[in-house]
Structure formats: structure tokens, C-alpha cells
Short mmCIF file of C-alpha atoms in Angstrom, two decimals:
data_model
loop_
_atom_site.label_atom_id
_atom_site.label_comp_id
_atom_site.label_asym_id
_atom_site.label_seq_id
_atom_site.Cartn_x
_atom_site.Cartn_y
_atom_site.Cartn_z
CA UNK A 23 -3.69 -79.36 1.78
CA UNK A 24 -5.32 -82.48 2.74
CA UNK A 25 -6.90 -82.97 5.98
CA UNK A 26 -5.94 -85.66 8.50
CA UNK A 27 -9.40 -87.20 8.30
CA UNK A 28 -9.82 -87.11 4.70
CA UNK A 29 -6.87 -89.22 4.27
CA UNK A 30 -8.26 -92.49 6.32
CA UNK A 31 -11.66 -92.28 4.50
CA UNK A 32 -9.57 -91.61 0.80
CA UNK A 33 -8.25 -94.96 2.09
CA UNK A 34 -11.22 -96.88 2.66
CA UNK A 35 -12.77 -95.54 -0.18
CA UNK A 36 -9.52 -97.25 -2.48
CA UNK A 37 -9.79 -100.33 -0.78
CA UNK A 38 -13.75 -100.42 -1.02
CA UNK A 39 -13.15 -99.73 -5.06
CA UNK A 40 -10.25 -102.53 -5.07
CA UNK A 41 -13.00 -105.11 -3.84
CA UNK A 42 -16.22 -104.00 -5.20
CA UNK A 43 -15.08 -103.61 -9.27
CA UNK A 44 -13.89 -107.49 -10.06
CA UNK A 45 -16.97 -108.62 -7.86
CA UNK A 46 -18.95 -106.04 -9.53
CA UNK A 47 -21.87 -107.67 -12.22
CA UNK A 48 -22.30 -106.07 -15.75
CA UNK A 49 -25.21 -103.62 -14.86
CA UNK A 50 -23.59 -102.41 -11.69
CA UNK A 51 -20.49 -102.34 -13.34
CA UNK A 52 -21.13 -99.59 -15.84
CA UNK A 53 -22.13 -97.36 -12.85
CA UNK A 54 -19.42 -98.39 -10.53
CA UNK A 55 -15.99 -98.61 -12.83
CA UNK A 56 -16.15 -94.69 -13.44
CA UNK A 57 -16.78 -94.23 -9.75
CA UNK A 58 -14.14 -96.44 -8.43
CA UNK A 59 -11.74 -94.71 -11.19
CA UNK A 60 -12.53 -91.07 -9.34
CA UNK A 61 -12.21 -92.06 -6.16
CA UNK A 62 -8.93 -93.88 -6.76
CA UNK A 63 -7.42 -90.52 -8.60
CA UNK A 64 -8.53 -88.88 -5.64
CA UNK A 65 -7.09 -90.92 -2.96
CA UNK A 66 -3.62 -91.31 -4.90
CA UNK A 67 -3.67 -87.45 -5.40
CA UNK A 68 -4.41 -86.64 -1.63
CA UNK A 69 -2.82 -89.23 0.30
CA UNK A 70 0.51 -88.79 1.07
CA UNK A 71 1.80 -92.00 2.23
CA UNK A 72 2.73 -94.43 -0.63
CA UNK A 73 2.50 -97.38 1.93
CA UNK A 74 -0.73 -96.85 3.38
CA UNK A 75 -2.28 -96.43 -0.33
CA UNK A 76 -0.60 -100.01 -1.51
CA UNK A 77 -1.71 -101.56 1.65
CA UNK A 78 -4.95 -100.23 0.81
CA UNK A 79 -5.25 -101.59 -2.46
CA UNK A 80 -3.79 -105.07 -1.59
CA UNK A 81 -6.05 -105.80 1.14
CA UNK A 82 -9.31 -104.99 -1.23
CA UNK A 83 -7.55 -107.15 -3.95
CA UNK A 84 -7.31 -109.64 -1.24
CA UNK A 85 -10.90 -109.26 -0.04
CA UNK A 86 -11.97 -109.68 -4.14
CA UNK A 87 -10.06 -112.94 -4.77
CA UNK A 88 -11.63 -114.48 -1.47
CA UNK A 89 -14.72 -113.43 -2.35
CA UNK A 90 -14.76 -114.61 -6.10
CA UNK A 91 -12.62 -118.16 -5.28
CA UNK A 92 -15.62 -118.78 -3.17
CA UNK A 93 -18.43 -117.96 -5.60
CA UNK A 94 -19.60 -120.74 -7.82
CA UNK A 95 -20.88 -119.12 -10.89
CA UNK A 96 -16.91 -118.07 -12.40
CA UNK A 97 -14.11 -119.99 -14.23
CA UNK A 98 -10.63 -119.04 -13.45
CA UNK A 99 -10.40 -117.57 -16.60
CA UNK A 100 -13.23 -115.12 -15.31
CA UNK A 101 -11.83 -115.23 -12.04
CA UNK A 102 -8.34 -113.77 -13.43
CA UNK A 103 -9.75 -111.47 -16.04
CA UNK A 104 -12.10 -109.82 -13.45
CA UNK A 105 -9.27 -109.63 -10.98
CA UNK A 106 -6.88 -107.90 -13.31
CA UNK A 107 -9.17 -105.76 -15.81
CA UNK A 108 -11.15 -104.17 -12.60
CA UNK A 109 -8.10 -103.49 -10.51
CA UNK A 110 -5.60 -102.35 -12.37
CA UNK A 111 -7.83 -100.55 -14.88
CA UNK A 112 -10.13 -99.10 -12.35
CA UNK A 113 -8.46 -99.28 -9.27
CA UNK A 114 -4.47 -98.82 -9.57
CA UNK A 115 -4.40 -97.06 -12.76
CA UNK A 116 -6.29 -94.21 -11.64
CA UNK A 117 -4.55 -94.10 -8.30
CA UNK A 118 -1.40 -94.57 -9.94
CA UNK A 119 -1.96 -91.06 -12.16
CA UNK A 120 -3.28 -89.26 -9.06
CA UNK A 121 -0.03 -90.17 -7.44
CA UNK A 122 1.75 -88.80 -10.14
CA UNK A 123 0.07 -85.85 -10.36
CA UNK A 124 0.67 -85.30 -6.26
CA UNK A 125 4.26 -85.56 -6.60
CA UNK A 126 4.56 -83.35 -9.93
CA UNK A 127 3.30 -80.48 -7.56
CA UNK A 128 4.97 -81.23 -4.79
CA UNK A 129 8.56 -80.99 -7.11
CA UNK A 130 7.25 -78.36 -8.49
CA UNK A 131 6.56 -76.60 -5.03
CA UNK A 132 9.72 -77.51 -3.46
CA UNK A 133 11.49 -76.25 -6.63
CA UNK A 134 9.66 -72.94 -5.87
CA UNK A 135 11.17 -72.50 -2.53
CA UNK A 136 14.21 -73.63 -3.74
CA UNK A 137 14.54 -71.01 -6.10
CA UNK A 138 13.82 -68.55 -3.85
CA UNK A 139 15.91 -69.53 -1.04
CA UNK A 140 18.77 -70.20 -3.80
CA UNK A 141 18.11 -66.23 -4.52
CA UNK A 142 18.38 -65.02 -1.69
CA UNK A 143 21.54 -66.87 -0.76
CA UNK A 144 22.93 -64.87 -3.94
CA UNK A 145 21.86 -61.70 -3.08
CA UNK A 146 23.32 -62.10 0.90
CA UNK A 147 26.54 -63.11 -1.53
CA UNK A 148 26.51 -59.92 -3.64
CA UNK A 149 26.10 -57.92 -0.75
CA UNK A 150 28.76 -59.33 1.44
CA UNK A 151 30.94 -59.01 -1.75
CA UNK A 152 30.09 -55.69 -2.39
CA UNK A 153 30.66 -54.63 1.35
CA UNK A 154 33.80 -56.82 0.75
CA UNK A 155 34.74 -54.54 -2.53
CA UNK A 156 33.89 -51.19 -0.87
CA UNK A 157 35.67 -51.83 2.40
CA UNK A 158 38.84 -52.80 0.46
CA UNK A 159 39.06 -50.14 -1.25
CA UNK A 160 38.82 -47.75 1.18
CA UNK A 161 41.59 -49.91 3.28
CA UNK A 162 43.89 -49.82 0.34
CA UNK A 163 43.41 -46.24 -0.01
CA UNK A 164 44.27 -45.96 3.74
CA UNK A 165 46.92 -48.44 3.70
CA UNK A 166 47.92 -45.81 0.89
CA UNK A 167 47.38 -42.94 3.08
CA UNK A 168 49.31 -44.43 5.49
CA UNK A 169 52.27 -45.11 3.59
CA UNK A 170 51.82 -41.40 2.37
CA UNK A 171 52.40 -40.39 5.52
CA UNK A 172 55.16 -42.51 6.51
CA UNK A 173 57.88 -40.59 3.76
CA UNK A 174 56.64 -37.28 5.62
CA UNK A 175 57.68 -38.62 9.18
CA UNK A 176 61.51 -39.22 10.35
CA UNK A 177 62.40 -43.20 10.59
CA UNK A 178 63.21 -44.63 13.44
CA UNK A 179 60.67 -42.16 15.43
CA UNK A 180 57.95 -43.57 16.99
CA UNK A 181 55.22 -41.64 15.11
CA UNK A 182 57.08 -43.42 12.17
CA UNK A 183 56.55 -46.77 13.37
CA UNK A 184 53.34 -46.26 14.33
CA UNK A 185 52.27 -45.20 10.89
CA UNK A 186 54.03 -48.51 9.85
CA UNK A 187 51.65 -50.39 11.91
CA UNK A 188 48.40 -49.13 10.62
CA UNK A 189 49.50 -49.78 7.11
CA UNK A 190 50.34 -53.17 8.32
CA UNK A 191 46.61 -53.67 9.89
CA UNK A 192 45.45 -52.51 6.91
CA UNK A 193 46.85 -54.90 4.65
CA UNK A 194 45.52 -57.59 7.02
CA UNK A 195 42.32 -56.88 7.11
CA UNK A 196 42.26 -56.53 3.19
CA UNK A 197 43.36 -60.35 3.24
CA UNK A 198 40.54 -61.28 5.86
CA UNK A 199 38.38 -59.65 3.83
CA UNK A 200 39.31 -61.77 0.76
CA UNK A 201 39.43 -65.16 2.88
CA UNK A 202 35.92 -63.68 3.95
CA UNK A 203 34.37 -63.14 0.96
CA UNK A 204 35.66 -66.48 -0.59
CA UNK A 205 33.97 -68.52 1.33
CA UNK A 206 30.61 -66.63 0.20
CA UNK A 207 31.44 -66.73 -3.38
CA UNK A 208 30.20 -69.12 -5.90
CA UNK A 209 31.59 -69.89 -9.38
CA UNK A 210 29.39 -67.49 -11.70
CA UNK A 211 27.69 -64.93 -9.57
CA UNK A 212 27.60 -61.97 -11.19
CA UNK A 213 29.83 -58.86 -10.19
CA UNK A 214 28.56 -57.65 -6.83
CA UNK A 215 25.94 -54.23 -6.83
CA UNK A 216 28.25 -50.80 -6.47
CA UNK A 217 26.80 -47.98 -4.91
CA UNK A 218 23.65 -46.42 -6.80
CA UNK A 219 24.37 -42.72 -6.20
CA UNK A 220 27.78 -43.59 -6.96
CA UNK A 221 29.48 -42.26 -10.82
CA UNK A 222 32.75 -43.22 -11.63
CA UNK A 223 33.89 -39.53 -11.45
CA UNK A 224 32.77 -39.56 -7.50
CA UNK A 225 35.02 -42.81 -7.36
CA UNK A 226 38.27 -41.25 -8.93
CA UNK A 227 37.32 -38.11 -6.91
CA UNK A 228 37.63 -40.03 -3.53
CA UNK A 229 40.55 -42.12 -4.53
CA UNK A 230 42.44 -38.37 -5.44
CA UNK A 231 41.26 -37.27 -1.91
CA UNK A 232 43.14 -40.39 -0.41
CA UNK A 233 46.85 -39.64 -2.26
CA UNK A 234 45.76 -41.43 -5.30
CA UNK A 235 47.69 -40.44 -8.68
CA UNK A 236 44.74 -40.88 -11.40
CA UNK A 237 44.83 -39.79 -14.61
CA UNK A 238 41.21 -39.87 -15.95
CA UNK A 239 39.68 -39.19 -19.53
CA UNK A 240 36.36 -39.60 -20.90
CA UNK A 241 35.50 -39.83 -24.42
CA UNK A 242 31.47 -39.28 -24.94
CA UNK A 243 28.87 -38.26 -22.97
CA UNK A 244 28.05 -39.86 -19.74
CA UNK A 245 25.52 -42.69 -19.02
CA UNK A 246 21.83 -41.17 -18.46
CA UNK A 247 19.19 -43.71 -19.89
CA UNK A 248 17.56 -45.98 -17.55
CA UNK A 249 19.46 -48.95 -19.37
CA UNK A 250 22.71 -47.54 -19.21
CA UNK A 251 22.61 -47.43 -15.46
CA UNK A 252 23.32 -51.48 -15.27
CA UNK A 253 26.58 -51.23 -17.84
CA UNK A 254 28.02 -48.45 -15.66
CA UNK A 255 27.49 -49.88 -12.53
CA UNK A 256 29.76 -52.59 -13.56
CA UNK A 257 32.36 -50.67 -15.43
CA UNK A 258 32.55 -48.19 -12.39
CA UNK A 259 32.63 -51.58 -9.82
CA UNK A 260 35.88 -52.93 -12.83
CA UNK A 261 37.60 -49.30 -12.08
CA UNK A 262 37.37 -49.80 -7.82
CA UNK A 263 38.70 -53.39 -8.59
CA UNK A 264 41.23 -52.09 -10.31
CA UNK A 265 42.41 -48.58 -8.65
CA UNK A 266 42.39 -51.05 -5.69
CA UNK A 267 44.61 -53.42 -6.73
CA UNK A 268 46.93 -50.43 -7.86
CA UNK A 269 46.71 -48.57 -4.61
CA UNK A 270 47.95 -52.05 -2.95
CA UNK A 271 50.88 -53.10 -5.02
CA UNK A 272 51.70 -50.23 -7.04
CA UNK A 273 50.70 -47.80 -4.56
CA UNK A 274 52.66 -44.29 -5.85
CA UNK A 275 52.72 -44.92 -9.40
CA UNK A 276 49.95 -42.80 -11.63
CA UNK A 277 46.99 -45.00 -13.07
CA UNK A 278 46.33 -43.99 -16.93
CA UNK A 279 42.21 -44.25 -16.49
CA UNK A 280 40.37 -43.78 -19.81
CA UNK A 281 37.00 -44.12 -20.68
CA UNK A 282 34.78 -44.28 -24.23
CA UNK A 283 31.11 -44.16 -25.00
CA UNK A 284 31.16 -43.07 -28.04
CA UNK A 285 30.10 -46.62 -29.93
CA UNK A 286 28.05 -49.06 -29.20
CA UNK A 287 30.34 -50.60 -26.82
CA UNK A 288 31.35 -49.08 -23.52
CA UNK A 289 35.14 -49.11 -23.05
CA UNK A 290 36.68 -48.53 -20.00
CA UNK A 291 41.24 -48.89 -20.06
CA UNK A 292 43.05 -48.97 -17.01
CA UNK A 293 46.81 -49.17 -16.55
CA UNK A 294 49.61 -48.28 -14.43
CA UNK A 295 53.24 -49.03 -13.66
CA UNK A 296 54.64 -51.85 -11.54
CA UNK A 297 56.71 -50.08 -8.80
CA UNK A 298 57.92 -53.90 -8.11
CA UNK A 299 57.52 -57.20 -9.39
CA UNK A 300 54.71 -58.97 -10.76
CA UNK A 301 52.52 -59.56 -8.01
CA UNK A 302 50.96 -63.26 -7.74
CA UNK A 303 47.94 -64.56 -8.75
CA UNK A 304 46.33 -64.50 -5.04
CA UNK A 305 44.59 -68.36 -4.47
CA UNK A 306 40.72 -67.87 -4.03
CA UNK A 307 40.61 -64.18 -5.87
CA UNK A 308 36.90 -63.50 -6.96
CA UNK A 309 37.18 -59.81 -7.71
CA UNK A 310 38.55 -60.17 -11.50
CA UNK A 311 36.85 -63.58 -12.39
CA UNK A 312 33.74 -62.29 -11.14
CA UNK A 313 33.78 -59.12 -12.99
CA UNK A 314 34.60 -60.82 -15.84
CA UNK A 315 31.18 -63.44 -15.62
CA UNK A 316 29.29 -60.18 -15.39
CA UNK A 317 30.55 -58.47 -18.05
CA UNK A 318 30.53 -62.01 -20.37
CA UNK A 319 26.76 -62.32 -18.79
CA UNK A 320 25.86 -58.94 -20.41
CA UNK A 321 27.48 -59.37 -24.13
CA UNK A 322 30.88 -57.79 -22.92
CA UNK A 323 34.31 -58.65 -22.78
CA UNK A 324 37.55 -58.24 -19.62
CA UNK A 325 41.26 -58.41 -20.89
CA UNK A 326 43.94 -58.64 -18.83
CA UNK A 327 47.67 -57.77 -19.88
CA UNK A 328 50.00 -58.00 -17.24
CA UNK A 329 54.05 -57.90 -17.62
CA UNK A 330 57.15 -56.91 -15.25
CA UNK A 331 56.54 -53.29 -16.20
CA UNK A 332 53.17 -52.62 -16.25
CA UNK A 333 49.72 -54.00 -15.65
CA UNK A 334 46.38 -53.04 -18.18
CA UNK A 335 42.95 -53.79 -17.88
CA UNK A 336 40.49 -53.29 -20.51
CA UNK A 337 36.89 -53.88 -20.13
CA UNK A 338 33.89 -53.48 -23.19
CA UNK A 339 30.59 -53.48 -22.54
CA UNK A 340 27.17 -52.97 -24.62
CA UNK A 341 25.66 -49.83 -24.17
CA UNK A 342 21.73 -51.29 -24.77
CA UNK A 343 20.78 -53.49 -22.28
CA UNK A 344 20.48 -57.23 -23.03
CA UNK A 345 17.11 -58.84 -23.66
CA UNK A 346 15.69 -60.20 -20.37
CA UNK A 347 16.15 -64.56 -20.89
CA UNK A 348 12.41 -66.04 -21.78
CA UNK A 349 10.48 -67.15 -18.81
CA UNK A 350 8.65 -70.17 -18.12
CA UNK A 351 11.31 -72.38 -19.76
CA UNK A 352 11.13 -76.07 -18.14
CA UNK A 353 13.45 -78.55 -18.34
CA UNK A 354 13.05 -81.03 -21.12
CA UNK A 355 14.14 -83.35 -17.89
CA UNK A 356 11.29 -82.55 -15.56
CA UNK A 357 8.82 -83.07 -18.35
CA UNK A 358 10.33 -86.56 -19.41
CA UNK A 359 10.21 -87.12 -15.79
CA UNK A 360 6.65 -86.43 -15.78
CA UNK A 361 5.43 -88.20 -18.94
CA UNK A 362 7.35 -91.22 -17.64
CA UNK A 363 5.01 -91.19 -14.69
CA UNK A 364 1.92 -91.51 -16.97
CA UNK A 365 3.54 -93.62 -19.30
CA UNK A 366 4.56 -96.39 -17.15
CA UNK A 367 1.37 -97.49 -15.86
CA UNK A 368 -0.30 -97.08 -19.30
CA UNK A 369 2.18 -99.81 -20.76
CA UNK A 370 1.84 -101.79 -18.08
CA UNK A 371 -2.09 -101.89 -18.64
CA UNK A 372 -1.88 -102.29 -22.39
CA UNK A 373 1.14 -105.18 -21.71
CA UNK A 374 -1.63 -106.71 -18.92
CA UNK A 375 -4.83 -106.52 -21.38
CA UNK A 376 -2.53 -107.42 -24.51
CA UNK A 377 -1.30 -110.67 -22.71
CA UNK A 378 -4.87 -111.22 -20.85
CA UNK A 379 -6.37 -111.08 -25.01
CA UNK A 380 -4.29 -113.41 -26.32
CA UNK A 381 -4.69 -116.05 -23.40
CA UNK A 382 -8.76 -115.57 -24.26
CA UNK A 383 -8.55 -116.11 -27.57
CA UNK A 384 -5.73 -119.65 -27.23
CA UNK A 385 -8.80 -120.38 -24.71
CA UNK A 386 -11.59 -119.76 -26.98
CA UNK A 387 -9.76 -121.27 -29.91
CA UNK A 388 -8.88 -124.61 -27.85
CA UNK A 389 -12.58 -124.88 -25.96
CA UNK A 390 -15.08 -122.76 -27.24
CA UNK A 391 -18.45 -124.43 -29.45
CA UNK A 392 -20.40 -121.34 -30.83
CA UNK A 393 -24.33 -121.82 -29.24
CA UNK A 394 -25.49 -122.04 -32.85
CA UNK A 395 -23.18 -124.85 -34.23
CA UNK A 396 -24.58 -126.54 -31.10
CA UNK A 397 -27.76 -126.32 -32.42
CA UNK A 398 -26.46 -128.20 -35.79
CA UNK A 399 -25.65 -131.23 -33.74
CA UNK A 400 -27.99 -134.35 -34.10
CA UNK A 401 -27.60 -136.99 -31.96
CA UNK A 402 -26.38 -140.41 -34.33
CA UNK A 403 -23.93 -138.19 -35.94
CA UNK A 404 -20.17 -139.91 -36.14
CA UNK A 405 -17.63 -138.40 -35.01
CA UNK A 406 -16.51 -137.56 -38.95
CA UNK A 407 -19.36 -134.99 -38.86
CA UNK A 408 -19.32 -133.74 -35.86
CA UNK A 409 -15.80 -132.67 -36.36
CA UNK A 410 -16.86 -130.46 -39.52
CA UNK A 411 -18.80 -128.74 -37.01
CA UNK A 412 -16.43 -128.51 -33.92
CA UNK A 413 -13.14 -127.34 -34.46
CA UNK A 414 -11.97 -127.23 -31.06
CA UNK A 415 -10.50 -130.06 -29.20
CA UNK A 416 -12.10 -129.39 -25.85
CA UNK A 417 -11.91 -130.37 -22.62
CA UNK A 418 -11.44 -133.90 -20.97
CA UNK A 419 -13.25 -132.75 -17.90
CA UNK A 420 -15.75 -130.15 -16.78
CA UNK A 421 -14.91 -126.93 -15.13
CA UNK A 422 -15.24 -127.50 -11.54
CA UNK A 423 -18.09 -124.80 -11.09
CA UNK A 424 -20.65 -126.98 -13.32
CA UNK A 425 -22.80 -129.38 -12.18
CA UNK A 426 -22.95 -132.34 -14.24
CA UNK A 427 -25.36 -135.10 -14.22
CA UNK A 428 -24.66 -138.70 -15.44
CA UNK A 429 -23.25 -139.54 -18.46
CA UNK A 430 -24.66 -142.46 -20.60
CA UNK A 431 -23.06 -145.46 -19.89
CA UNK A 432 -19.64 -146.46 -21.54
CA UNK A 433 -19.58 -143.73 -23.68
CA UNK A 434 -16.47 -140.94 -23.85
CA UNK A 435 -17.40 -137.30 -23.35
CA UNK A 436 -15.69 -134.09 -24.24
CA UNK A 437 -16.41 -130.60 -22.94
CA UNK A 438 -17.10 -127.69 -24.85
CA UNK A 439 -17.34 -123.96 -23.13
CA UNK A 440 -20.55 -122.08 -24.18
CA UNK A 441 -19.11 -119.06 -25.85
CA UNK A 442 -20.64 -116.79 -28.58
CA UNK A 443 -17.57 -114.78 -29.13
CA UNK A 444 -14.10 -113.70 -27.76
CA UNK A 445 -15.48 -111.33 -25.56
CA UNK A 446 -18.31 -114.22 -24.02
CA UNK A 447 -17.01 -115.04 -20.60
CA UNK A 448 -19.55 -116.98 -19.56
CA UNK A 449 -19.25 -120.51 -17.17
CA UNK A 450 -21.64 -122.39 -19.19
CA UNK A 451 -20.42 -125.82 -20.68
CA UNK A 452 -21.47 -127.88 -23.54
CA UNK A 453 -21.11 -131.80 -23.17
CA UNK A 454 -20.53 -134.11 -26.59
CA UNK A 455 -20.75 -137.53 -25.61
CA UNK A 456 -19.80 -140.52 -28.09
CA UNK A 457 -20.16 -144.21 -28.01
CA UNK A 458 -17.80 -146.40 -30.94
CA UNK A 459 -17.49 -142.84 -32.80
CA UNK A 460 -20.61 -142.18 -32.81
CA UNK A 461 -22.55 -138.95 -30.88
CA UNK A 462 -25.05 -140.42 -28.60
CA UNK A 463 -25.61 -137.32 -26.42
CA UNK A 464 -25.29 -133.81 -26.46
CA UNK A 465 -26.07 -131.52 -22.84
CA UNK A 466 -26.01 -127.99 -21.96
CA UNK A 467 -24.32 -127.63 -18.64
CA UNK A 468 -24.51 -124.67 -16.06
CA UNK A 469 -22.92 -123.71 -12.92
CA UNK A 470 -23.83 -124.79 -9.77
CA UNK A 471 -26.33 -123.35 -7.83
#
């Protein structure tokens, strides 16, 4: 983490780099560029603020073009080229990919803590819906109880009535608990945790001790590898979902219970008969769809057959346990995201020095006179010859940095830049002057002062 006082001197130090490279000469140049380009990176890397770091860089741009418009010894094509080639190559380009980099770990950290607050919203879920699953089914099974004792007592007794009651209250709170537990529940969570120390045997044994009528077979031996205990933890949390949906609405009919582990696939069959009709599909149930993600998650299947008669439930499950999902996997998003970052200033720069190259070379083409085709000039040439040495058509007028001395008297003069190649941006100017077609002078010109 950055320091408050690092981040005003990161700041100076950008603005410093924004002035110093397009003022810089050639020799300091070559030590200064990679310099500024460091420094730049750093302070777009450790400065948070985007504001301050543009305000930073446009007041050393500023301070640069002041400086330069006032010096004497640069053309505006100099003036332009130095302006753009050291700022944005040396100066905002580098800053520009620190920034990036910054904000790639700051996503990155956020998404961190995102994940983990994200988990452990989903495992307060599972646990509120398996306190939800548990306490339901031990309502239903006293709601059961209840109703149990109700045929034993005399009706119209107050004993009777009572007993009435507490089946009532028991019902109730089963539906809080649902209206509860909705709220918690997301789309796709995976069936809530059962009890560890709890088989599926202990469960039918406590729903027989409530009044329950359970018929229960097993076919194979019982779960005891470390990788069984996930599949039976959800096939024994499928049974409670079940036995307590059939202690609520079919609450003195026998559930058929039948379990097989004798394949690859864990099958567990539950069905009893509908004392009454077909109960509705409650709105906002999560116990079934819920079980059925997990099951789905883990290579396994949940049917559901439900008529006026009877209601079956059959759930399969592989007995391996899955293979854990690959880590590490990043989305194909963040990393376009990422690249884009780069990529954007890097076109930018090439569009910028792609443009800024093609306006030199118009310029050299249209002004330029190579030093040593100069040389080949003779004064009493016409203008026939001189044109098989000049190709370019020149200027009408000096650059406004050069300081000219007379020109011979009626004669027409045209202005040449000194340039020995594409690449020469030099302020020097040569002077052709001509008098009834014919070359009567020819001057090398310099800047002023």
C-alpha cells in the first residue's frame, strides 16, 4: 500500500518527466527517456487518483510547450514531434500501463473478498436451511405425534382440543419455517449439510420412535469409504425431505423406503399413499429443487411421480466421488479486459507515430535539399539545371526561427530545409536565389541566436 507522501512526490516526479523529455537534447535524452518511462509506470501504478495523475501530466505538457514555443532553435515540425514522441511515448504510455496494472490488482483483490464473503453468505444459507430441514422434521413428526394422540383422547374433551392445538402450532411453525428459509435461499445452492453422525438407519429409527409407519430395505452394504460419506449425506438429507413431507400430508399411511448400493449408482425409492388429495405445489418450496441441484451437481439424478393415489420419489447417485472442478480458471472476460488495457494505448502510440511519419516524410518530400546536392549547386546555373538537382518545390518564405540576411536585389528566392534524411529534424535552411531563371545565389541559413 502506498503511502500518503509517496503519492505527492510520484506526482511531481510525472509532471517533472512530462516537461523535461520533449525539452530534453539528444545526449540527455538517451539517459532521461528510460528514466522518465520508470518513474511514470511507477506513479500510474501507485497513485490512486486518476485526476490528480492527468492533472499532473497536463500541467508538465503545458510547462514543455511554453518552454519550447519560446526557444528559437525548433520548427513546429520539431516543436510537435518532440511534444508528442516524448510524452506520450515516455510519459503517458508508461503511466498509462502502470495504471492498468493498479487496477488489474485491485479487481483482482476485490474479487478475492468477494468470493469469500459470497462463501460465506452460502454457508450461513446451508446452515439456516439445514436447521430449517431438521427442525421440520421433527415438527412434522410432532405434528404427527400429536395427531397420534388425538384418536386416543375422547372429542369434544378438553385434553382433545388441546392436542388439536399443538398440532395446529405445529403446522405453523413448519410454514414460518419455509417463508424463513426462502428468503435465505438462492437458485442453485446445493442441498443443505445433514447431520455428520447421522446414518439413514438413525433417521428411520427416530421417525419410528415418533408414530412413523416406515417400511425400510437395503440392498448392499452400507457407505464406509471416505468418498461415500458426501453421496449419503445427501441421499439420507432426500429421505428427511421426503418422510417429512409424508408425515405432513399423508401422515398415517406406511412409507415403502428402499435403498440399493449394489452398482455404481446409489439408489434410494421412496413412496407412500395419499390419505387425501394431491397436495399443491407450495410457492417458494426449496427442499425438492434444491436436492435435486445437488444431486444433478454430483452426476445424479431426482424423479418425481406424483398421482391422486400415491406419491414416489426416486433419487440415483454415483457412488465415487466426482473430480474436484480445475482451479485457477479465469475468465476469458477478465483477461480481454486486461489486454484491452495494454492494447489501447499501444494503438494509440503506433496511430500517433504512424500519422506523425507520414506528415515527416510529405514535409521532407515537399522541402527538404539533401546537404550534398547542395554542394552540386554552382552559382550561374538556370533554373533548367538546378531543377535536375532539386526536386522539391520549397518554401516561399523562411521558417520564422532563421535569421536571414539580405537577399540580392530583384532576384526571387526559395527555401530549402537542411535535411540529410527522414529522420534529420534539424532547423537549418537552405536559400536558392534566382534572377531571369538564372541561380545567382545560394546561402546556408541557421537559427537565430
Amino acid at each position: 500500500m502506498t503511502t500518503p507522501w509517496k503519492q505527492p512526490l510520484l506526482l511531481m516526479l510525472l509532471a517533472l518527466c512530462a516537461y523535461l523529455v520533449p525539452i530534453s537534447t539528444n545526449g540527455a535524452w538517451v539517459v532521461l527517456a528510460p528514466l522518465a518511462a520508470a518513474c511514470s509506470y511507477l506513479a500510474g501504478r501507485h497513485v490512486s487518483s486518476l485526476a490528480h495523475g492527468l492533472l499532473a501530466l497536463g500541467s508538465g505538457t503545458l510547462a514543455a510547450g511554453v518552454t519550447l514555443a519560446l526557444s528559437s532553435h525548433l520548427s513546429l515540425l520539431t516543436f510537435a514531434l518532440n511534444i508528442l514522441t516524448g510524452l506520450v511515448l515516455f510519459a503517458l504510455l508508461p503511466w498509462w500501463a502502470g495504471r492498468a496494472r493498479r487496477n488489474a490488482v485491485l479487481f483482482r483483490s476485490q474479487e478475492r473478498r468477494h468470493v469469500v464473503v459470497q462463501a460465506e453468505l452460502r454457508e450461513r444459507a446451508r446452515i439456516a436451511e439445514a436447521m430449517h430441514d431438521q427442525l421440520g422434521h421433527d415438527l412434522a413428526l410432532l405434528a404427527l405425534s400429536t395427531g397420534g394422540l388425538q384418536v386416543t383422547l375422547e372429542k369434544g374433551t378438553e385434553a382433545h382440543a388441546q392436542a388439536a392445538r399443538i398440532r395446529e402450532q405445529a403446522d405453523e411453525s413448519i410454514e414460518h419455517l419455509h417463508q424463513i428459509i426462502g428468503v435465505l435461499h438462492e437458485e442453485g445452492d446445493q442441498a443443505p449439510l445433514g447431520p455428520a453422525d447421522s446414518s439413514l438407519e438413525q433417521l428411520v429409527e427416530q421417525a419410528r420412535a415418533k408414530g412413523m409407519k416406515i417400511n425400510f430395505t437395503r440392498h448392499g452394504p452400507p457407505p464406509q469409504a471416505p468418498g461415500s460419506l458426501r453421496w449419503a449425506a445427501v441421499l439420507r438429507q432426500v429421505a428427511q425431505e421426503a418422510l417429512t413431507n409424508a408425515a405432513k400430508y399423508a401422515p398415517h399411511t406406511e412409507v415403502e423406503l428402499e435403498l440399493d448400493t449394489r452398482s455404481e449408482q446409489a439408489v434410494l425409492r421412496i413412496s407412500n399413499q395419499l390419505a387425501g388429495p394431491v397436495p399443491p405445489v407450495r410457492p417458494g418450496a426449496t427442499g425438492i429443487a434444491s436436492l435435486r441441484g445437488a444431486l444433478e451437481a454430483a452426476g445424479g439424478s431426482l424423479a418425481v411421480h406424483r398421482t391422486k393415489e400415491r406419491f414416489e420419489l426416486r433419487a440415483s447417485i454415483p457412488q465415487a466421488p466426482s473430480p474436484p472442478a480445475p482451479a485457477g480458471v479465469r475468465s476469458p472476460v477478465k483477461r480481454t479486459s486486461t489486454s484491452m488495457l495494454v492494447l489501447l494505448p499501444v494503438l494509440a502510440v503506433t496511430v500517433i507515430a504512424a500519422a506523425l511519419l507520414l506528415l515527416q516524410h510529405a514535409t521532407y518530400q515537399a522541402t527538404a535539399l539533401h546537404p550534398s546536392e547542395y554542394q552540386k549547386l554552382k552559382v550561374g546555373m538556370d533554373s533548367g539545371e538546378v531543377a535536375s538537382l532539386v526536386r522539391a518545390p520549397g518554401l516561399d518564405e523562411p521558417l520564422p526561427v532563421i535569421d536571414e540576411p539580405a537577399a540580392p536585389e530583384n532576384a526571387q528566392c526559395r527555401y530549402y530545409a537542411a535535411r540529410t534524411g527522414l529522420l534529420d529534424l534539424g532547423s537549418e535552411m537552405f536559400r536558392l536565389c534566382f534572377t531571369d531563371d538564372v541561380l545567382v545565389s545560394t546561402d546556408h541559413l541557421y537559427p537565430a541566436g
